[in-house]
Structures are given as C-alpha cells and as structure tokens.
Coordinates of C-alpha atoms and ligand atoms in Angstrom, one line a residue:
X13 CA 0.0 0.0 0.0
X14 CA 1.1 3.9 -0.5
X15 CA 3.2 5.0 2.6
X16 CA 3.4 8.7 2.7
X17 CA 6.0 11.4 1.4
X18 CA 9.4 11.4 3.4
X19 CA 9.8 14.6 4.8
X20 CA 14.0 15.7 4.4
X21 CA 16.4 14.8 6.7
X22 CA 18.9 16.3 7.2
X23 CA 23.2 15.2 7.6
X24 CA 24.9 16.2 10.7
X25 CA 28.3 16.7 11.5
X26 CA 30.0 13.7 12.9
X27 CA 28.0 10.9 14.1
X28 CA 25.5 10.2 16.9
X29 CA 26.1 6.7 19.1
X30 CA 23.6 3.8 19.0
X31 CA 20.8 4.9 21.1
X32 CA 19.6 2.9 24.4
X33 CA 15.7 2.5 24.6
X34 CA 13.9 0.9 27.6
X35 CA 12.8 -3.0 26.6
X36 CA 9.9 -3.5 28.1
X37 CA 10.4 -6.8 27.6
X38 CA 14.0 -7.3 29.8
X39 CA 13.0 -4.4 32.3
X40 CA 15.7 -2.5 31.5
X41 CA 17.5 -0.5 29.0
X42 CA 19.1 -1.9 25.8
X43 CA 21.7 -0.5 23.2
X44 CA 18.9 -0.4 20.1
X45 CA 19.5 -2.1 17.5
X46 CA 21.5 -5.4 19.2
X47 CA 24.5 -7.1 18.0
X48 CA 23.4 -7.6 14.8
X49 CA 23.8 -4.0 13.7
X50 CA 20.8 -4.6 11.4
X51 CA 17.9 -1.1 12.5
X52 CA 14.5 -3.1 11.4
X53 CA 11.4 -2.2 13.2
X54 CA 8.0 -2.6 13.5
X55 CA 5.4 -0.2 14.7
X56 CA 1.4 -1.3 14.4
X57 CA -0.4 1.2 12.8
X58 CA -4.1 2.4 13.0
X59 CA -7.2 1.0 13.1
X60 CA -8.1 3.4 10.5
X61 CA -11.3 5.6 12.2
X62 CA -11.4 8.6 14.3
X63 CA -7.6 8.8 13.7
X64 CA -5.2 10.6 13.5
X65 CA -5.7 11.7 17.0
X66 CA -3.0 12.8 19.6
X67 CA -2.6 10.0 21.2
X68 CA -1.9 7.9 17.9
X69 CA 0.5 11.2 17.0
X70 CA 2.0 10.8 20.1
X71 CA 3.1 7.1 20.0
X72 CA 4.4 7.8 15.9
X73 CA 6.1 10.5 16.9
X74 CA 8.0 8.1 19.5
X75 CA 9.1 6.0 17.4
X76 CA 10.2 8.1 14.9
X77 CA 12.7 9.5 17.2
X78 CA 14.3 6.4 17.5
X79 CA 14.8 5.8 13.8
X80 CA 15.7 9.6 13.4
X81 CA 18.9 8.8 15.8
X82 CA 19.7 5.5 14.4
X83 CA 19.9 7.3 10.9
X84 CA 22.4 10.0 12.8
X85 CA 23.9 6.7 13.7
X86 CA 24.9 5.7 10.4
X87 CA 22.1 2.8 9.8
X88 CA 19.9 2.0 7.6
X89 CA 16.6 1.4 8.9
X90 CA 13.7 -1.2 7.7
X91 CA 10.7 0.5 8.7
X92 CA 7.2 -1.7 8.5
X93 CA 4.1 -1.0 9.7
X94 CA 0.6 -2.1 9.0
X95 CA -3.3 -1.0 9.2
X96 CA -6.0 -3.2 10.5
X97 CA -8.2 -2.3 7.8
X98 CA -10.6 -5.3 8.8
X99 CA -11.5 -5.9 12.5
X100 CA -14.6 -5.3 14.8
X101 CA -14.3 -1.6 16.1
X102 CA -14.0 -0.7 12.1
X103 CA -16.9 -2.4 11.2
X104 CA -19.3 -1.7 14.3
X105 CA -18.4 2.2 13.2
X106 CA -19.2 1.6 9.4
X107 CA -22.4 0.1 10.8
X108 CA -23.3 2.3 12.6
X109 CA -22.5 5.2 10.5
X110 CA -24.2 3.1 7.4
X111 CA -20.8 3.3 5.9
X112 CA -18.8 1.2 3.7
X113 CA -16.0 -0.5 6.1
X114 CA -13.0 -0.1 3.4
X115 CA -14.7 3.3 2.3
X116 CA -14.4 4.0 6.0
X117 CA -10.8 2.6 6.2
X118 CA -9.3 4.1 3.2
X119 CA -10.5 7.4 3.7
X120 CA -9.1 7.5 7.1
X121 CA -5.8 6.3 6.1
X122 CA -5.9 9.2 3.6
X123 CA -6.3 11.6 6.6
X124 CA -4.0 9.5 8.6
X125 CA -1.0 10.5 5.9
X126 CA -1.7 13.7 5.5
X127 CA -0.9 13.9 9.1
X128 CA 1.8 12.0 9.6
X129 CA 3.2 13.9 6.4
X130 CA 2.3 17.3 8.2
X131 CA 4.1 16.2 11.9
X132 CA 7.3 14.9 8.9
X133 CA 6.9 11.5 10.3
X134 CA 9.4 9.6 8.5
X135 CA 7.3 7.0 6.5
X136 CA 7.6 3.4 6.6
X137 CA 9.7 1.5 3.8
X138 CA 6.1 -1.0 3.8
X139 CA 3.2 0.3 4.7
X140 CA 0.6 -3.2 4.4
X141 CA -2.9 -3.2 5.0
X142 CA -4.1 -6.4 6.7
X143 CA -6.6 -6.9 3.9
X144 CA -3.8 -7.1 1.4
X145 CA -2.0 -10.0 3.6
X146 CA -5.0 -12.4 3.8
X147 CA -2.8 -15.4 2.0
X148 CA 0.1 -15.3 4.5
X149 CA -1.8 -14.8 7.2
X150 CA -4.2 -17.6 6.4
X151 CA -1.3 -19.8 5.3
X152 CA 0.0 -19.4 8.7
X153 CA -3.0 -19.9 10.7
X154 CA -2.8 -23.6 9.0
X155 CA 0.4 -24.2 9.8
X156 CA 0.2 -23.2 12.9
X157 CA -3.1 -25.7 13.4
X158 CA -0.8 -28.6 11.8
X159 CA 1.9 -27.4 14.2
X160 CA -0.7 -28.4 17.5
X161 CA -0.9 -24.5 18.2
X162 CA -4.3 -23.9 16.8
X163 CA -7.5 -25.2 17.3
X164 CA -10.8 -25.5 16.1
X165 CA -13.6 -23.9 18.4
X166 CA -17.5 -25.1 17.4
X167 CA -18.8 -21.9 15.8
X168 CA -23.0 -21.6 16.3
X169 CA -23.3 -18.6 13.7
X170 CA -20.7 -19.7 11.4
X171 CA -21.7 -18.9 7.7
X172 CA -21.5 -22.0 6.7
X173 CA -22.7 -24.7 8.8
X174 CA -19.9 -26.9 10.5
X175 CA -17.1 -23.9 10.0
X176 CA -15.4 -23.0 13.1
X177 CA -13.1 -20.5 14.2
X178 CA -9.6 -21.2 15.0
X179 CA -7.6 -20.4 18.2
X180 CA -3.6 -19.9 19.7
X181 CA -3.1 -22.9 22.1
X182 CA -1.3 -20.0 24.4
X183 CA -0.6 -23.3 26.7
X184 CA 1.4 -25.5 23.8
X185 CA 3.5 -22.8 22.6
X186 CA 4.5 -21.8 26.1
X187 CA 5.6 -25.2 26.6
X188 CA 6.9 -26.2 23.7
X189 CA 8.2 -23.0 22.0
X190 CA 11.0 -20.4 23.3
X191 CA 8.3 -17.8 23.7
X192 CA 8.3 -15.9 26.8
X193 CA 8.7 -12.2 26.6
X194 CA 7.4 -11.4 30.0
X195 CA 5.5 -8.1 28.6
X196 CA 2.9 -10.1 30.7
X197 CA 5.3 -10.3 33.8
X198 CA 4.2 -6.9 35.6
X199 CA 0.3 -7.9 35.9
X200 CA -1.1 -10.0 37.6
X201 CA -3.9 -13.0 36.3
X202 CA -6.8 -11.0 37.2
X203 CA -5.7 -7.7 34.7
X204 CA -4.1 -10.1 32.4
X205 CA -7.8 -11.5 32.0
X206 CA -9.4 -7.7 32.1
X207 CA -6.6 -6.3 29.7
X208 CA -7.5 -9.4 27.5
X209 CA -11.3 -8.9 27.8
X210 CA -10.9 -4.6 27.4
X211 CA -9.0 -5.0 24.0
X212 CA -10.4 -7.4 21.9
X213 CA -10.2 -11.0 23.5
X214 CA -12.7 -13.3 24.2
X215 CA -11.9 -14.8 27.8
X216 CA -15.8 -16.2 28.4
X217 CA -16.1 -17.8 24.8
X218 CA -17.5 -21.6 25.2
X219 CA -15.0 -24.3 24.3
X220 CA -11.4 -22.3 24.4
X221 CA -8.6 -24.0 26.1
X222 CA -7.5 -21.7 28.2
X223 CA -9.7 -18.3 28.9
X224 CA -6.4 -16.3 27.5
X225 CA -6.0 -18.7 24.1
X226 CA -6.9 -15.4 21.4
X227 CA -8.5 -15.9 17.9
X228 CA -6.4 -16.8 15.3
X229 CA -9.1 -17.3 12.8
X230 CA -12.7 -16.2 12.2
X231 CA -14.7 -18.1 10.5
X232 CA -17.2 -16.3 7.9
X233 CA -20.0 -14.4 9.5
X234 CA -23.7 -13.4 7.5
X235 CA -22.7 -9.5 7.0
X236 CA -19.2 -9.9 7.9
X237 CA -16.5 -9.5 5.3
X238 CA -14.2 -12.8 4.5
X239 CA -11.7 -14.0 1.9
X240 CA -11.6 -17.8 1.1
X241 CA -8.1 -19.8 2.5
X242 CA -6.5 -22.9 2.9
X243 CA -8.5 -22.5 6.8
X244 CA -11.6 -21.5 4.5
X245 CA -13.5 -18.6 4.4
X246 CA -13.2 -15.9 7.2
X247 CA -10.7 -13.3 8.5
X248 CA -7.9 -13.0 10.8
X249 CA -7.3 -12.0 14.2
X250 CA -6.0 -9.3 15.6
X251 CA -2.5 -10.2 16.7
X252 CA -1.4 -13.1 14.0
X253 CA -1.6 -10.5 11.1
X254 CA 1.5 -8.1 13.1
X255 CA 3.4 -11.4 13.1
X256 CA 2.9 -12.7 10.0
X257 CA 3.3 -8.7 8.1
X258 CA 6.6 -8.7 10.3
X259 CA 7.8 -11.8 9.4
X260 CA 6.8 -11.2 5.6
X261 CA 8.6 -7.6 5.9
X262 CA 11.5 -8.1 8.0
X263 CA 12.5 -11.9 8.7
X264 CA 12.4 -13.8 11.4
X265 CA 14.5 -11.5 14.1
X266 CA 14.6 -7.6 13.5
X267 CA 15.3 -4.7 16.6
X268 CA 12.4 -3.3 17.8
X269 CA 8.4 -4.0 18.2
X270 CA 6.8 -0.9 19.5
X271 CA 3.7 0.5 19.8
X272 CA 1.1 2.2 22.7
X273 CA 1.5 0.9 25.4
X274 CA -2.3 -0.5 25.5
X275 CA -0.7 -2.8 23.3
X276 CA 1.7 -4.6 25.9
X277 CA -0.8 -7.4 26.9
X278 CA -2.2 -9.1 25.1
X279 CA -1.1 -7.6 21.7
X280 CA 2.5 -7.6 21.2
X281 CA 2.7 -11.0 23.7
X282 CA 0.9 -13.1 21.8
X283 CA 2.4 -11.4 18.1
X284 CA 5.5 -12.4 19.6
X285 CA 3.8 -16.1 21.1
X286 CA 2.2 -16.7 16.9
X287 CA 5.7 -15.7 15.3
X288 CA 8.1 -18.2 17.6
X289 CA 5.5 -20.8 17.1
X290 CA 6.0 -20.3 13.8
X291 CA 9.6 -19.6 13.4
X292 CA 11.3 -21.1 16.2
X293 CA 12.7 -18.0 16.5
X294 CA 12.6 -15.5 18.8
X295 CA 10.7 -12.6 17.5
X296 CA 11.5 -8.9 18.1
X297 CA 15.0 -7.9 20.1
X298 CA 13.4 -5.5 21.9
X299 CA 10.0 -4.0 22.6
X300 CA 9.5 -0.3 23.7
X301 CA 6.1 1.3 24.2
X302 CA 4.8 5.0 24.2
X303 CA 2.6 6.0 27.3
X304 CA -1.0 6.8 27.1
X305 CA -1.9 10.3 25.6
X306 CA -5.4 11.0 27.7
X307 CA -7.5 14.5 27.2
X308 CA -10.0 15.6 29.6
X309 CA -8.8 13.3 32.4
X310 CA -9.4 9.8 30.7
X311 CA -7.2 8.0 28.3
X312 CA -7.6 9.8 24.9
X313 CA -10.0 6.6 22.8
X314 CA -12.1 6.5 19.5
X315 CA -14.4 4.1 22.1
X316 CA -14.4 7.5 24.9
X317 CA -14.9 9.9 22.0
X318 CA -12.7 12.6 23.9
X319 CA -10.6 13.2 20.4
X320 CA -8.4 16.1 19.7
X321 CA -7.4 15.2 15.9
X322 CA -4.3 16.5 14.2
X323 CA -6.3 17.6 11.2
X324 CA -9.0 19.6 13.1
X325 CA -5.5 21.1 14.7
X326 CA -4.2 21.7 11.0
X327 CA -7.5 23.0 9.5
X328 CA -7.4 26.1 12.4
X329 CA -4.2 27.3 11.3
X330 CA -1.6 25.4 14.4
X331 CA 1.5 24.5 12.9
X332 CA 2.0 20.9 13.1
X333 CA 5.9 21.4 14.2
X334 CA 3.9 22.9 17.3
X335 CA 2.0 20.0 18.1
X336 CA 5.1 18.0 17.4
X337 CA 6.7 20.1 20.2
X338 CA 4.2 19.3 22.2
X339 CA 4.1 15.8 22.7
X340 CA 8.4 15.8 22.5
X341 CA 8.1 18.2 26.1
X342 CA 6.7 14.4 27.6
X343 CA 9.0 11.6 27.8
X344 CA 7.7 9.1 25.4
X345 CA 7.3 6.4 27.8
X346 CA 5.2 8.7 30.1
X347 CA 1.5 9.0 30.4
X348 CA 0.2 12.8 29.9
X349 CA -2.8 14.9 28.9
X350 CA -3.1 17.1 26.4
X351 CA -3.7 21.1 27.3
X352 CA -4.6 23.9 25.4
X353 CA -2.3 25.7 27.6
X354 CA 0.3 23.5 26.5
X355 CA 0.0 24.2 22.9
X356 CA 0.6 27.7 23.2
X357 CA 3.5 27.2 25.3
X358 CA 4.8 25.4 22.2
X359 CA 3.9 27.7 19.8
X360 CA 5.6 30.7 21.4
X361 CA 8.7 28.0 21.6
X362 CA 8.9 27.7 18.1
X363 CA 8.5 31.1 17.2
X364 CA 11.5 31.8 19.8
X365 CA 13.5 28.9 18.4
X366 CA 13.0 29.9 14.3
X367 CA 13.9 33.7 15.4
X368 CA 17.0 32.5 17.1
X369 CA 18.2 30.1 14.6
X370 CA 17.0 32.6 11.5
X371 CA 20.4 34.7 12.9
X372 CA 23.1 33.8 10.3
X373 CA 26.1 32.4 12.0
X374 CA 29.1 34.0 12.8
X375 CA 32.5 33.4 13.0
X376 CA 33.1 30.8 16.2
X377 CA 29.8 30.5 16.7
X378 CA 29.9 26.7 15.4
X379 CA 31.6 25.8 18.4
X380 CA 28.4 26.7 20.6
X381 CA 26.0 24.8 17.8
X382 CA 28.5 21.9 17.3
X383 CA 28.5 21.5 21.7
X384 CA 24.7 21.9 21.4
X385 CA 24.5 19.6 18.8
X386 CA 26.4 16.7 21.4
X387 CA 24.1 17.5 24.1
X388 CA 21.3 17.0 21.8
X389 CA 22.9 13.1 21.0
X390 CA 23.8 12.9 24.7
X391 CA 20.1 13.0 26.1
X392 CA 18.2 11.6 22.8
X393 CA 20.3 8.5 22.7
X394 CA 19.6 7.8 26.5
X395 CA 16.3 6.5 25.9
X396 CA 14.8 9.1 23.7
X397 CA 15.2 11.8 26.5
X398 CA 13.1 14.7 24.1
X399 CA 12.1 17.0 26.9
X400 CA 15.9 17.0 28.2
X401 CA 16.2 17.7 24.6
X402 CA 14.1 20.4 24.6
X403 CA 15.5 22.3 27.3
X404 CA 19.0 22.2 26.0
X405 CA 17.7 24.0 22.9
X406 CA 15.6 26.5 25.1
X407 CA 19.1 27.0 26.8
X408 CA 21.1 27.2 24.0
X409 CA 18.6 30.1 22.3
X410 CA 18.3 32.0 25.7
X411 CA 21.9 33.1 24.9
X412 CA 22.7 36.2 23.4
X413 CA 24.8 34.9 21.0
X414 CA 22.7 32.8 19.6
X415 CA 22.8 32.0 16.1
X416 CA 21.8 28.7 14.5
X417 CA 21.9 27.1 10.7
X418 CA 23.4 24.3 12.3
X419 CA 21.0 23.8 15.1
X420 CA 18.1 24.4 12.3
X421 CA 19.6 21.3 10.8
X422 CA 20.2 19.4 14.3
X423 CA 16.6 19.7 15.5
X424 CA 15.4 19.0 12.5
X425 CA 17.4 15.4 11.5
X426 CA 17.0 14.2 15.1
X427 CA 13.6 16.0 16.3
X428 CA 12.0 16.4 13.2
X429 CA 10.9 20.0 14.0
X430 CA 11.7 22.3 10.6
X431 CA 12.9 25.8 12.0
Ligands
5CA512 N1 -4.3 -1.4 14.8 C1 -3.9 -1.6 16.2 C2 -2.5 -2.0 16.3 S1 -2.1 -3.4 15.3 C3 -4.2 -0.4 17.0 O1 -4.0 -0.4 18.2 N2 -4.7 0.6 16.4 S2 -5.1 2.0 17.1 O2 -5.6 2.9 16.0 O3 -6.0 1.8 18.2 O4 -3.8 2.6 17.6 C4 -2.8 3.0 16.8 C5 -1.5 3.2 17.6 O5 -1.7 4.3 18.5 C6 -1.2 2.0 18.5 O6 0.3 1.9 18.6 C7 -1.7 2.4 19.9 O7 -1.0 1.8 20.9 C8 -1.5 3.9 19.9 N3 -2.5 4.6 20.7 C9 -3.8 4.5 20.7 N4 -4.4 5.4 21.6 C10 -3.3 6.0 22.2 C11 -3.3 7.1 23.2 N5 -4.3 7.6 23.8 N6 -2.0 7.5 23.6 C12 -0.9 7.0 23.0 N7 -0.9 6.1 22.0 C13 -2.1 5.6 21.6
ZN513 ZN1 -0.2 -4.6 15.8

C-alpha cells in the first residue's frame, strides 16, 4: 500500500552513538538495534477511524525519534508498519455510520497520511494493509493448526454450517516454543484476564482452552466481510496478522516492536507467542512502548470519543511542528494529557527557536551549535530523553549569542521539527 511522502532529513556533523531505549520486555534499557547491527522495526499502525488523534501522533512521533537517531547513527533502517483495515471496532463504526467499512478505512488512512506527512513523520519502507495479507496470514494460521498450536472452536453462527473459528493454544506454545517475553510479567492474572477482555479478547467464549487462548481465525459471519483460504473462508485475528506482516517484511528476528502501550498485553505477547511458534525464533530484540496520551482526564480513545485530531489542529491554522513540540516536552514512555495551555507554550517556543536560529552564523559561533548539537545526541540516545532535549535548545537560544543554521539542521534530523 502507498506509505506517505518522506519529509528531508537532514546530515549532521559527525555521528551520533547507537541509542539505548527501555525494553519493556528485559525491564531494563538496551543498546537499540543489538549485536546484529541490522535497524529493522516494526510499529502497528491504525485502526483506521477517528484517527489521526494525539494519542496515535503521540506514539508515531516516539518511534520516529528512535529511527531519526539511528539514521544520525549511520544505519539504515527497515521500517514496516501495517493498518487493521478489517476488525470489529472498524466495522461496528461503518455500521453504525451506514458506511462502507473499506470506504471508511481508506479514507481514514488518507487523513492519517496527510498527518503524519504534516508532523514529517518519516514514513515506513512498507506500509501493508491487513486486507492485502489475507494469504500469508491464512497460510499461517494452518500451519500453525498442523503445528498443534491452533484449534478449532464449534462456531454456532458460522456462515457456513460446521465452520469454526480457530484459536492460539497460548498453553502449547509456552511449553513447547522459546516464547516468553514477559511483557505479561508486571500484571497479575486477574488484569491479564481484564486487559485481554478490554481489548479485543474473548476470555468467556465456550469451548477455548484456556480463557487467554486469542482468535487466530474467524470463520465467515452473514454480514461480515471474508476471503476464502486454505483454513476457509473468514478473516484473521488481531495479533497473528502483526506477526505474520513482520515476518513477511522483516524476517524472522529484527530490533524493535513498538507501539502504545495499550498494546503490551495481550497484543504484542501473543504477536510475539504466533511468530516463535511459527519460526522457532525469537521474534523482536526489543520491545518499547509510548505512554498513554489522555484528554479531559481519561485516556484519549475512538471508544471514549474525547478526540483532539491533528487535522482539526491543521485546519485552524496550528503548525503541526507545534503540536510535534508538544508531545516531545513528555517523555515518550510517560503517560500525559493534552492542554490547550500547552499548545501555546509550544507555539511561542517555536517562534522563539526559528527567530533565534534565522540569525546567520558568525564566526566561532559553530563551536556553541557543534557543543549543542552533542548535548542533543547525549540526552536523545539515552532512551529518547526529548524533553531534556528540549531544554537544552531553550538554553542554547536564551543566549545572546545565539545563532543557529546548524542547530536548524540538528533539530530538525533528530527532532524532526523544521525551523
Ligand atoms: N491497529 C492496532 C494495532 S495493530 C491499533 O492499536 N490501532 S489504534 O488505532 O487503536 O492505535 C494505533 C496506535 O496508537 C497504537 O500503537 C496504539 O498503541 C496507539 N495509541 C492509541 N491510543 C493512544 C493514546 N491515547 N495515547 C498514545 N498512543 C495511543
Ligand atoms: Zn499490531
């Protein structure tokens, strides 16, 4: 599928060091990318309604940090990231908006570009809808059944009579598979089972394994859309189509899975749990998640309805490098809610950052912009530090000698914020 236009980025002097990022998955922080060197990651992308909302903005904006100091770095990065163009929330909305679902989904993605292009997001190298993915997926759903880790659960309102949908045996693949990541490690079973009930899983469905086992497979519904495949005809679930677009995309092992982190349990554990089953590999290096964006005092949610979208931001005139500012003044693993008072705090920022650095340089003056530019590599490449970040700039423009192309460039390659 189309990605989006990549904004410029910009070459520094010198080169930055190979950033550390907190793995959710060890507890503790990492040099990103390992060993292997090798800067591939994988970032789930939208469930494309009521987006592109500042929460979503937020968690993109995250990870594009990362890959903006891994390019200062010297590596090349393998970006992938998909859209759940076919799942329940989408198509309870186009029902009950009496709107086409993929009418619903591609016009969302449109707007979900036009954001990402507007906040220079650096794009992903694939960009795959979940709807163009239904053979791999599908293929891997049977092998996973041939496998022992997916089974067939007696389906009442199948389509077709006798069709059933098909579940992860969580229980096999623990035992028989290298999969533990641990995401799950912090909660206890009780918000295991509500996380897993909250976002998408089933824990009450009649003849599952175990309450946590989540749908592989589902068998076609009347109304519902399906594809045919060698597990017949139906659609995927949630989780197996991140492992199986990764896999596709990036191979076996790559750096870094990251996402919201809503997504911790029982998303990205049981991606993870589908792709060792099927690989025998471990599956990410590392796994980093954004905090929760809220607005108005609750977690900021298409199912709340408490939205502030980047495009309504856009279409009354606020600069999009201002809302970018905003979200870099909150550590990306923090949870935080988004202020009107904050985005004018930003705004005046940004005008005080493109006054100082429209001052042409003079002679010496590099040596200022050249320590500046250090300090910016110094707190970015310790876990993303963007509001340390932040300050050092406000610093660096409250003194009098300020004069910046080369800071322009700086915060621009490694905060994406055009001066
Ligand atoms: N399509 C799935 C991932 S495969 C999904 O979670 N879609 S989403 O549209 O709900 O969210 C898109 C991304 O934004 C996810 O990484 C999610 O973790 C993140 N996200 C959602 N709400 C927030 C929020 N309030 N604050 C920060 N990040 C959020
Ligand atoms: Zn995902």
């Amino acid at each position: 599928m189309k990605s989006w236009n990549r904004p410029d980025v910009p070459t520094l002097p010198g080169r930055g060091p190979i950033p550390q990022l907190f793995d959710d998955s060890r507890g503790h922080k990492v040099a990103s990318p390992g060993t292997d060197g090798r800067a591939g990651i994988y970032v789930c992308g939208i469930t494309p309604y009521d987006a592109t909302h500042i929460g979503h903005a937020s968690t993109y904006v995250a990870f594009d940090g990362f890959q903006r100091l891994w390019l200062d770095a010297g590596l090349d990065v393998d970006y992938v990231q998909n859209v759940t163009d076919v799942d329940d929330p989408l198509l309870e909305r186009a029902a009950a908006t009496g709107v086409d679902w993929s009418a619903l989904a591609a016009s969302q993605v449109d707007l979900f570009r036009a954001d990402m292009t507007a906040l220079r997001v650096l794009p992903p190298r694939d960009y795959v809808a979940v709807t163009d993915a239904i053979t791999p997926i599908a293929d891997a759903v049977g092998r996973l059944v041939d496998e022992g880790y997916g089974y067939f659960v007696e389906t009442p309102d199948a389509r077709v009579p006798g069709a059933r949908d098909i579940y992860f045996d969580s229980t096999a693949a623990a035992e028989r598979t290298s999969w533990h990541l641990g995401l799950e490690s912090r909660l206890d079973t009780l918000s295991m089972d509500a996380f897993f009930a909250e976002r998408g899983g089933d824990p009450d469905r009649a003849g599952k394994r175990h309450r946590l086992d989540p749908l592989l497979w589902r068998t076609a519904r009347e109304g519902e859309p399906s594809w045919p495949s060698i597990v017949g005809e139906g659609r995927p679930g949630w989780h197996i189509e991140c492992s199986v677009i990764a896999l596709q995309h990036l191979g076996p092992h790559f750096g870094l899975q990251g996402g919201g982190s809503d997504l911790v349990f029982p998303h990205h554990e049981f991606s993870a749990a589908h792709a060792t089953a099927l690989t025998g590999e471990p599956f990410a290096d590392a796994y980093a998640h954004a905090g929760m964006v809220a607005y108005e005092g609750e977690k900021m949610s298409k199912s709340l309805g408490n939205l502030v979208l980047v495009s309504r931001l856009r279409a009354a005139g606020v600069d999009p490098s201002a809302v970018r500012l905003v979200i870099l003044g909150h550590h990306y693993r923090a949870d935080w809610e988004w202020t009107d008072a904050e985005l004018a705090d930003a705004i005046d920022r940004l005008e005080s950052w493109r006054s100082a650095a429209a001052v042409p340089s003079a002679s010496g003056d590099q040596v200022e912009e050249l320590e500046l530019l250090d300090e910016l590599r110094r707190v970015l490449s310790d876990d993303l530090d963007t509001p340390a970040a932040l300050a050092a700039v406000d610093a660096w423009v409250s003194r009098a000698s300020a004069s910046g192309g080369l800071v322009a460039k700086a915060v621009d390659a490694l905060l994406g914020v055009q001066l």
